[in-house]
Coordinates of C-alpha atoms (C1' of nucleotides) in Angstrom, one line a residue:
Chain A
X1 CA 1.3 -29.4 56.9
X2 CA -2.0 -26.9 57.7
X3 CA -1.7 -23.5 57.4
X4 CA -4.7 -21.7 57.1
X5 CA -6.3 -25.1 57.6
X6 CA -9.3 -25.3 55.6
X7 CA -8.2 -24.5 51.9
X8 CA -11.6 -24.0 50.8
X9 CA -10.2 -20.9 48.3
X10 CA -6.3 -20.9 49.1
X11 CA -4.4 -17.8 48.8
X12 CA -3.6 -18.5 45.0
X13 CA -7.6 -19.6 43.7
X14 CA -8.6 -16.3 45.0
X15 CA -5.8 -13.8 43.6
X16 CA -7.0 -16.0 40.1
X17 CA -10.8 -15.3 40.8
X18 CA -9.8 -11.8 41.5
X19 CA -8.5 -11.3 38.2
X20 CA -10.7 -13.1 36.1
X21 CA -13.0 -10.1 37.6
X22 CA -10.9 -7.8 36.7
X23 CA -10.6 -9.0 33.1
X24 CA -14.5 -9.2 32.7
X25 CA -14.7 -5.7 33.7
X26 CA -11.8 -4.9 31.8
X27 CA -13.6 -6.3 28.3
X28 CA -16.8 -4.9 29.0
X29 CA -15.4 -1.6 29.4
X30 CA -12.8 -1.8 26.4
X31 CA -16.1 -2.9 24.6
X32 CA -18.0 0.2 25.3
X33 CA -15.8 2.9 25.6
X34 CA -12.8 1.8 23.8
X35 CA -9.2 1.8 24.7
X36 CA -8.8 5.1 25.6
X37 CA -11.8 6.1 27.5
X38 CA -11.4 3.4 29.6
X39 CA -9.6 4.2 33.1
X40 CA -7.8 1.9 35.3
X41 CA -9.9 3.2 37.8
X42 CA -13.5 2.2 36.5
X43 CA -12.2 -1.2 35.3
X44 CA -11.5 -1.7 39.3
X45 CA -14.4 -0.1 40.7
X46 CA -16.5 -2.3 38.6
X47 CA -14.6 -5.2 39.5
X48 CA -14.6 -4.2 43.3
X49 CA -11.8 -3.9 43.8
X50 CA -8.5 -0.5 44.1
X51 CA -7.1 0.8 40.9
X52 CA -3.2 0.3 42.7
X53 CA -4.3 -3.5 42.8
X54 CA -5.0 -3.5 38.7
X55 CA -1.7 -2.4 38.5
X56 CA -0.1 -4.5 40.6
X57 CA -1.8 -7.7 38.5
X58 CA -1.5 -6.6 35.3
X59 CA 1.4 -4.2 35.1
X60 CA -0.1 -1.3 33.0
X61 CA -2.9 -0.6 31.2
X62 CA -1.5 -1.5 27.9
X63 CA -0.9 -5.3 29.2
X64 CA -4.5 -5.0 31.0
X65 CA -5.8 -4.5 27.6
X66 CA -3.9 -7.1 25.6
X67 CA -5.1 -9.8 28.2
X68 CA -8.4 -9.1 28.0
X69 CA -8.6 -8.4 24.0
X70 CA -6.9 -12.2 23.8
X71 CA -9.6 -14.0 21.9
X72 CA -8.8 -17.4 20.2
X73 CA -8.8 -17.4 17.1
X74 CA -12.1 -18.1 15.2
X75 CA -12.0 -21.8 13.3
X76 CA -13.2 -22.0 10.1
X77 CA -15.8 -25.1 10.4
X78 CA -14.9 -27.6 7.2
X79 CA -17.0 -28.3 4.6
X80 CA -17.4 -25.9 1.4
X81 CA -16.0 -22.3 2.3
X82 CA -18.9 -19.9 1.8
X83 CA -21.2 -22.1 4.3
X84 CA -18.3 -22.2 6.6
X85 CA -18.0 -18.7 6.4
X86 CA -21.3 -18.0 6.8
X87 CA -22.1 -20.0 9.8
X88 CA -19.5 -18.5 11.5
X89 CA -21.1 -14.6 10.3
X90 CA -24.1 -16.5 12.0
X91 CA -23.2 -17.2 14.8
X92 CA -21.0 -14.3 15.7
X93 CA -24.4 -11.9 14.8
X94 CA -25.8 -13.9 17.6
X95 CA -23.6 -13.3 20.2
X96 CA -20.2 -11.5 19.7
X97 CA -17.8 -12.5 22.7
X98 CA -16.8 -9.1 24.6
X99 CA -13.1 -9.4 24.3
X100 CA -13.6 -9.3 20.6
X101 CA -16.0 -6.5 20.4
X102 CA -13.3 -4.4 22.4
X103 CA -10.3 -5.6 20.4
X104 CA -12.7 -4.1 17.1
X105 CA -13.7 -1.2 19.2
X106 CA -10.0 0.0 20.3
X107 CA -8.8 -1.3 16.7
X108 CA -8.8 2.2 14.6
X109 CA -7.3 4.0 17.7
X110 CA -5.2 2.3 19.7
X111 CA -1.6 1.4 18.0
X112 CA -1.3 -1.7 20.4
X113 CA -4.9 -3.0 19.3
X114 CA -4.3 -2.9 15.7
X115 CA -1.4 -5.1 16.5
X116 CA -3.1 -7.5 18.3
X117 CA -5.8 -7.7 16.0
X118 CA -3.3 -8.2 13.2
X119 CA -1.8 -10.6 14.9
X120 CA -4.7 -12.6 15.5
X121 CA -6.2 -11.8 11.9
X122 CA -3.1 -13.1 10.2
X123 CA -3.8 -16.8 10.7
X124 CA -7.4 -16.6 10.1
X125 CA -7.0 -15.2 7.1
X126 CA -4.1 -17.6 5.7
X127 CA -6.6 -20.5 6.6
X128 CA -9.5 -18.6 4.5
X129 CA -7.3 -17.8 2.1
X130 CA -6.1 -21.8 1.7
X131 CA -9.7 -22.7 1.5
X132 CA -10.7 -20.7 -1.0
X133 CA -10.0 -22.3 -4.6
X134 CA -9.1 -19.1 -6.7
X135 CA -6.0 -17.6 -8.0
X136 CA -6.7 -14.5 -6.0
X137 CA -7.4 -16.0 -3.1
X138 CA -5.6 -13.5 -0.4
X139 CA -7.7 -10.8 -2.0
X140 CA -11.2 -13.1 -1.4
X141 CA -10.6 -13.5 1.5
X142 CA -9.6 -9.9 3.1
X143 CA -13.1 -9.1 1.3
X144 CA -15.1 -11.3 2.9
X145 CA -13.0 -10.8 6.2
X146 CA -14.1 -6.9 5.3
X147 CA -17.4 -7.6 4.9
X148 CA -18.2 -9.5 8.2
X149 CA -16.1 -7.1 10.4
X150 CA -18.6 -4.4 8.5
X151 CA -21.2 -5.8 9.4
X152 CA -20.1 -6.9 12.9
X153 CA -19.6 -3.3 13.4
X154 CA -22.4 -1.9 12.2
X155 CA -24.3 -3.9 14.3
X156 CA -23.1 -4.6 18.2
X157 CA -21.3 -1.5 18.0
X158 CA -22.2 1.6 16.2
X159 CA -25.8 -0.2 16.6
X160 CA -27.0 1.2 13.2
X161 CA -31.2 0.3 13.4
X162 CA -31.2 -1.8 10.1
X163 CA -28.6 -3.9 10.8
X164 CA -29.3 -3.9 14.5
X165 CA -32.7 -4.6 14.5
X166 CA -32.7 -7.5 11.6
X167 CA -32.7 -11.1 12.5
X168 CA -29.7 -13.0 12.2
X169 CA -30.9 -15.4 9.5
X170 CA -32.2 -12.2 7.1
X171 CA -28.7 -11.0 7.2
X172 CA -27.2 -14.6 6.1
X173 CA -29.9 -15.3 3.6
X174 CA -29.3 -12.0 1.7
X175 CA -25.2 -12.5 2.1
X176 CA -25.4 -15.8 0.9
X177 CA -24.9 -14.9 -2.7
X178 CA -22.0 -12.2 -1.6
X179 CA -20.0 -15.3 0.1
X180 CA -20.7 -17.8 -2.5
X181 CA -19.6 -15.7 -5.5
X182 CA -16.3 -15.0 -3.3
X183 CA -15.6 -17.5 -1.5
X184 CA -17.2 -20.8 -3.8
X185 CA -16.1 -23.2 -5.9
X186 CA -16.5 -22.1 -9.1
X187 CA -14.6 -22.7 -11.7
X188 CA -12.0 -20.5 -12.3
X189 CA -11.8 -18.8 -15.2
Chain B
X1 CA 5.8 50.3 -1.0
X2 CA 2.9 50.4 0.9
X3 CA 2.7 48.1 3.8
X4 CA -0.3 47.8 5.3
X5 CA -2.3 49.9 2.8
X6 CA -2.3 47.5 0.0
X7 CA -5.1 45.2 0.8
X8 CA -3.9 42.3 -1.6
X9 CA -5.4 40.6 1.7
X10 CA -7.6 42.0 3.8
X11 CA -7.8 41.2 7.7
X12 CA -10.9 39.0 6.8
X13 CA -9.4 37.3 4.5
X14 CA -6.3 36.5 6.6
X15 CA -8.7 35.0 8.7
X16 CA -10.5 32.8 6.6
X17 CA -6.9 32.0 5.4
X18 CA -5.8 30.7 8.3
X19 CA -8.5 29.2 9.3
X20 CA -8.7 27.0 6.5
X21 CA -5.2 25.8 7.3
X22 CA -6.2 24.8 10.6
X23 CA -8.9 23.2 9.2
X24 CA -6.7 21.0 7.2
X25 CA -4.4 19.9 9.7
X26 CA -7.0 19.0 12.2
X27 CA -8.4 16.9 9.3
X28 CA -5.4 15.1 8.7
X29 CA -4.9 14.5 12.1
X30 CA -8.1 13.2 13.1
X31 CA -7.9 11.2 10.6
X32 CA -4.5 10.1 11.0
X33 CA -4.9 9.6 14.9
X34 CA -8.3 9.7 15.9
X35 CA -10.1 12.1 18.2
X36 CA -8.5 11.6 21.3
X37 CA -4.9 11.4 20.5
X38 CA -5.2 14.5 18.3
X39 CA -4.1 17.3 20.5
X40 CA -5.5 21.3 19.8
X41 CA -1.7 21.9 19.8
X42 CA -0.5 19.5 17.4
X43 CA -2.9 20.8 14.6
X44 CA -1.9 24.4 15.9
X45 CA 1.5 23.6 15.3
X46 CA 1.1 22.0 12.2
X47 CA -1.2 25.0 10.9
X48 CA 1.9 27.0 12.0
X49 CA -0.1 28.4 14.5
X50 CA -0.6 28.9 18.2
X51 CA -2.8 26.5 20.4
X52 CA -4.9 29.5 21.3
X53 CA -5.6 30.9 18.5
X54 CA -7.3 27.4 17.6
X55 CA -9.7 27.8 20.5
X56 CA -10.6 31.8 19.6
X57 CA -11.5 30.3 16.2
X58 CA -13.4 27.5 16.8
X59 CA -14.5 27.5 20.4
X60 CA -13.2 23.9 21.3
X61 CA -11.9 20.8 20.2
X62 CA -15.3 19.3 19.9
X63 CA -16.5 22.3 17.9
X64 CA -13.3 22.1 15.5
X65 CA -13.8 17.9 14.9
X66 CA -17.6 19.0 13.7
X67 CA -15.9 21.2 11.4
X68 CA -13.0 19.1 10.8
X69 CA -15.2 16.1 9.4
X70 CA -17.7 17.7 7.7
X71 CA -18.9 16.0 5.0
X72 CA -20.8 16.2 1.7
X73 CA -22.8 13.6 1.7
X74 CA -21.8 11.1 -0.8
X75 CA -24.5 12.0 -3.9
X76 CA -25.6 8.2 -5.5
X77 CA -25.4 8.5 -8.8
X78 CA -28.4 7.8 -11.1
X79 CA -29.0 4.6 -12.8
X80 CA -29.1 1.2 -11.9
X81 CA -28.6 1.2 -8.0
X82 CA -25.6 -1.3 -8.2
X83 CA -23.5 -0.1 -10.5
X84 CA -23.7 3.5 -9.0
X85 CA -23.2 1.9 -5.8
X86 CA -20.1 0.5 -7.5
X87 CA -19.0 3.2 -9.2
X88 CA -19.0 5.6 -5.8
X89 CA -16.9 2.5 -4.2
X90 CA -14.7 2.6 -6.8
X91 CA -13.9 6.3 -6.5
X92 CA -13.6 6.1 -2.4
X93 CA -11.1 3.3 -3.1
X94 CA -9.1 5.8 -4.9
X95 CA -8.9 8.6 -2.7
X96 CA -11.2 8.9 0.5
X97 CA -11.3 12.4 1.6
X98 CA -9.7 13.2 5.2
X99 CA -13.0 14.6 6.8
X100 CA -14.3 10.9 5.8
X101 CA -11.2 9.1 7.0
X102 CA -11.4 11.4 10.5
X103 CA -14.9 10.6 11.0
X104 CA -15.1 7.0 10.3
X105 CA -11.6 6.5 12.5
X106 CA -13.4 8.4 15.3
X107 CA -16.4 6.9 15.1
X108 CA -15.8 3.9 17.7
X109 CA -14.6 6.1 20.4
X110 CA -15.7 9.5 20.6
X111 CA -19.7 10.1 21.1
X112 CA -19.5 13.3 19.2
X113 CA -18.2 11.4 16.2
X114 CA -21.0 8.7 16.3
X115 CA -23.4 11.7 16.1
X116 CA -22.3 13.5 12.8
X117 CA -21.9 9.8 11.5
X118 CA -25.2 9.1 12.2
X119 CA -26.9 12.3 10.4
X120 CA -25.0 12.3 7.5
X121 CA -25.4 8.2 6.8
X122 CA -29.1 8.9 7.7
X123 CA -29.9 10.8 4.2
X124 CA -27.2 8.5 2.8
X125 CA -29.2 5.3 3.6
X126 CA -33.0 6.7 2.9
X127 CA -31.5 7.2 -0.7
X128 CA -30.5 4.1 -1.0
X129 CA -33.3 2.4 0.4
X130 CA -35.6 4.2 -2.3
X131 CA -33.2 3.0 -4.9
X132 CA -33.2 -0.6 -4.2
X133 CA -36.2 -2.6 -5.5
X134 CA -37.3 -4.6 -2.9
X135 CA -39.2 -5.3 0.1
X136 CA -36.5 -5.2 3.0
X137 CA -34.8 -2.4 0.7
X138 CA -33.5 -0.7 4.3
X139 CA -31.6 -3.8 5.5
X140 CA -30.3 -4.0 1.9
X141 CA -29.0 -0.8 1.7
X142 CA -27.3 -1.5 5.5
X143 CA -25.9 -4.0 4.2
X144 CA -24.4 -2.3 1.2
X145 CA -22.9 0.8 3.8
X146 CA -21.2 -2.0 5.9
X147 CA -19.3 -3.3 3.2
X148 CA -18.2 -0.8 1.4
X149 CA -17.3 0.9 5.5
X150 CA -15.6 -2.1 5.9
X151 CA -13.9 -2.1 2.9
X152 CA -12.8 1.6 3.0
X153 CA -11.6 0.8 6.7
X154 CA -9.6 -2.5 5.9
X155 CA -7.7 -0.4 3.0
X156 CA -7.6 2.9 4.2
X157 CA -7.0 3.0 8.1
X158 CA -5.7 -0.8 9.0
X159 CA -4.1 -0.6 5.5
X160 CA -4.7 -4.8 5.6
X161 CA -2.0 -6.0 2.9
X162 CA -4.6 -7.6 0.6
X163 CA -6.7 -4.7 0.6
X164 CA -4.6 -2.1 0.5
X165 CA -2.0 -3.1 -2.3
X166 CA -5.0 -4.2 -4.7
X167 CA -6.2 -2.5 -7.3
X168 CA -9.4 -0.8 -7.2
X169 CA -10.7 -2.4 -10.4
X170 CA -10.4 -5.7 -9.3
X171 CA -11.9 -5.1 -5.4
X172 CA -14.6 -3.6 -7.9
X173 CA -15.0 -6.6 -10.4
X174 CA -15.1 -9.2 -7.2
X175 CA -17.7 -6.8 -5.5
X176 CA -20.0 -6.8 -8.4
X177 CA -21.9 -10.0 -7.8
X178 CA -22.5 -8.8 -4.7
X179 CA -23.8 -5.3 -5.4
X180 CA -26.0 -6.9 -7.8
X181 CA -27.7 -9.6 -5.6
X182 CA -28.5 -7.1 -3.1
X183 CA -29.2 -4.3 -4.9
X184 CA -29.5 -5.1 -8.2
X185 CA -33.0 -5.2 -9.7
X186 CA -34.4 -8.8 -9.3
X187 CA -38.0 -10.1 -9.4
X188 CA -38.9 -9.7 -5.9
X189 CA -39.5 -13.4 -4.7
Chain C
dG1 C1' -3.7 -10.0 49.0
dT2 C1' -5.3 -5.4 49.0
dC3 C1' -5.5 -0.4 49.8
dT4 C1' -3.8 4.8 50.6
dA5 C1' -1.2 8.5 49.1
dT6 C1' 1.0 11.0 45.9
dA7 C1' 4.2 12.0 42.2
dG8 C1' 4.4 13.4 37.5
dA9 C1' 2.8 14.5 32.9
dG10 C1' -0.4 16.2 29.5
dA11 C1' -4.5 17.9 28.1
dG12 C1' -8.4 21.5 27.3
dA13 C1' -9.8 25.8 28.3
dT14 C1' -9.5 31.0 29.9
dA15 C1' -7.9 35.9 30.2
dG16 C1' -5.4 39.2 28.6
dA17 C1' -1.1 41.2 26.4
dC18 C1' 1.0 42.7 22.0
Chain D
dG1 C1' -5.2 38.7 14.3
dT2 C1' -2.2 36.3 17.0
dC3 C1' 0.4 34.7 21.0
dT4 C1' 1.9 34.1 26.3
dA5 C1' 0.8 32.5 30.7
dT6 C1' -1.7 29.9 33.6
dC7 C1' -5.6 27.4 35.8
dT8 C1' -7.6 23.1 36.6
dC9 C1' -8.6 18.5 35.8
dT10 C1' -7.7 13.7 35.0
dC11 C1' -5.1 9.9 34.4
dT12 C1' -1.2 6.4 34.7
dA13 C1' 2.1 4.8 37.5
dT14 C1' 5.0 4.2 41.9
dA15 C1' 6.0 3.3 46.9
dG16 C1' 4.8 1.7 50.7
dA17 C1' 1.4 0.9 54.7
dC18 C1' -2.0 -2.5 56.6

DNA sequence: GTCTATAGAGAGATAGAC
DNA sequence: GTCTATCTCTCTATAGAC
């Protein structure tokens, strides 16, 4: 029967609330600093809690990182491609989720990021690639893939004023035509 | 016979010599593994070098990645705005010097980096800017820097199959109508 | 469930010898 | 002009106490 008697938070609901902490300081800082200037140590003070504990939850820093850099992969909304496409640009210049920004952030220095972010990447752009009607279609869609992690970049992390400052919708108006001439159904020739 | 007498080389020379080995390797390296991995004695060893000699020559590893990635800026060539726009992509798709791949695979993660990115894309994008014939010409010519960035990225440093394996001339042909809508020279609405 | 203590490795930087 | 030796710092990771 009764343990601890009143199971408001058992022993389990807070080791899980503990580490859901973890892993929203863990993004944030993977996000800002990247994968390497990130310690174990910060990651826990933010989160309140002792660096041994991190460790103790998560292993190592490399599996820290993976868990918190899990992001699901994006869906392509249906309809015609280049809208699709371009709503998600849209809403993504809105607000970029944190474990994505870091994944992007750690990706050109961190061996284990650029597999994860392959790995993710893979089936998003198999599903792009399947939507767009053209011969090339693999080569359409790592350009327009390209193009919005450019421009994700530019803007939430290297902060660059022009892209940083502009509204959302100005940015999808002017790529409109970009998407539509590589991602829409024209006729091939 | 003479041994030291014969200055075929003189002790300046030897310097500058060696120091533009150095120079080279670090390149590569930063390039090849980013700032933080890249260790002062790895590109002393590669230079054939000793670690210390590194530091007598350029101060510290900070100082040496300034050096390292310095680049020219990128000159746009005259004419009509998108097609030198595409003609300078082109070339980058080609071969992308090392100081461009060390800075740009830096960029997310060192400070330092972000700096010299920043000062040499600021002339980059002014030019630009005066090129293109519109109103919002600076968020134009943003936009132009993060695709071809995330272009040059995708091929160069993730080395994303469809990217990397395609030709230039046809990343260039499917690029066109995008050059052209945002910096080609429309009627301004 | 959480923290303390510390081992162990690698890096940048400095001073001076050859 | 170039190298050896070393100092000092920081970080991950481990072992075990409370």
């Amino acid at each position: 029967m009764s343990e601890s008697s009143k199971p408001s938070r058992t022993r389990a609901q807070q080791r899980l609330d503990t580490q859901e902490r973890i892993l929203g300081a863990a993004r944030q800082a993977f996000a800002e600093l990247g994968y390497e200037h990130t310690t174990i140590r910060a990651v826990a003070a933010a989160a309140g809690v002792n660096a041994g504990l991190v460790m103790h939850y998560f292993g190592s820093k490399e599996q820290l990182f993976t868990r918190a850099a899990q992001i699901e992969t994006h869906e392509l909304p249906p309809g015609e491609p280049a809208e699709a496409l371009l709503s998600m640009l849209r809403s993504r210049l809105d607000d970029e989720p944190a474990a994505s920004l870091a994944l992007l952030r750690s990706v050109l220095t961190h061996a284990g990021a650029s597999d994860d972010f392959r790995d993710s990447g893979r089936a998003w752009l198999s599903r792009v690639g399947e939507a767009i009607p053209h011969q090339d279609a693999d080569l359409r869609a790592g350009l327009v893939t390209a193009i919005i992690t450019g421009v994700i970049i530019d803007r939430h992390l290297l902060k660059l004023s022009a892209l940083a400052d502009a509204s959302a919708d100005d940015i999808v108006e002017l790529l409109r035509p970009c998407f539509e001439s590589l991602a829409g159904e024209h006729t091939t020739p």
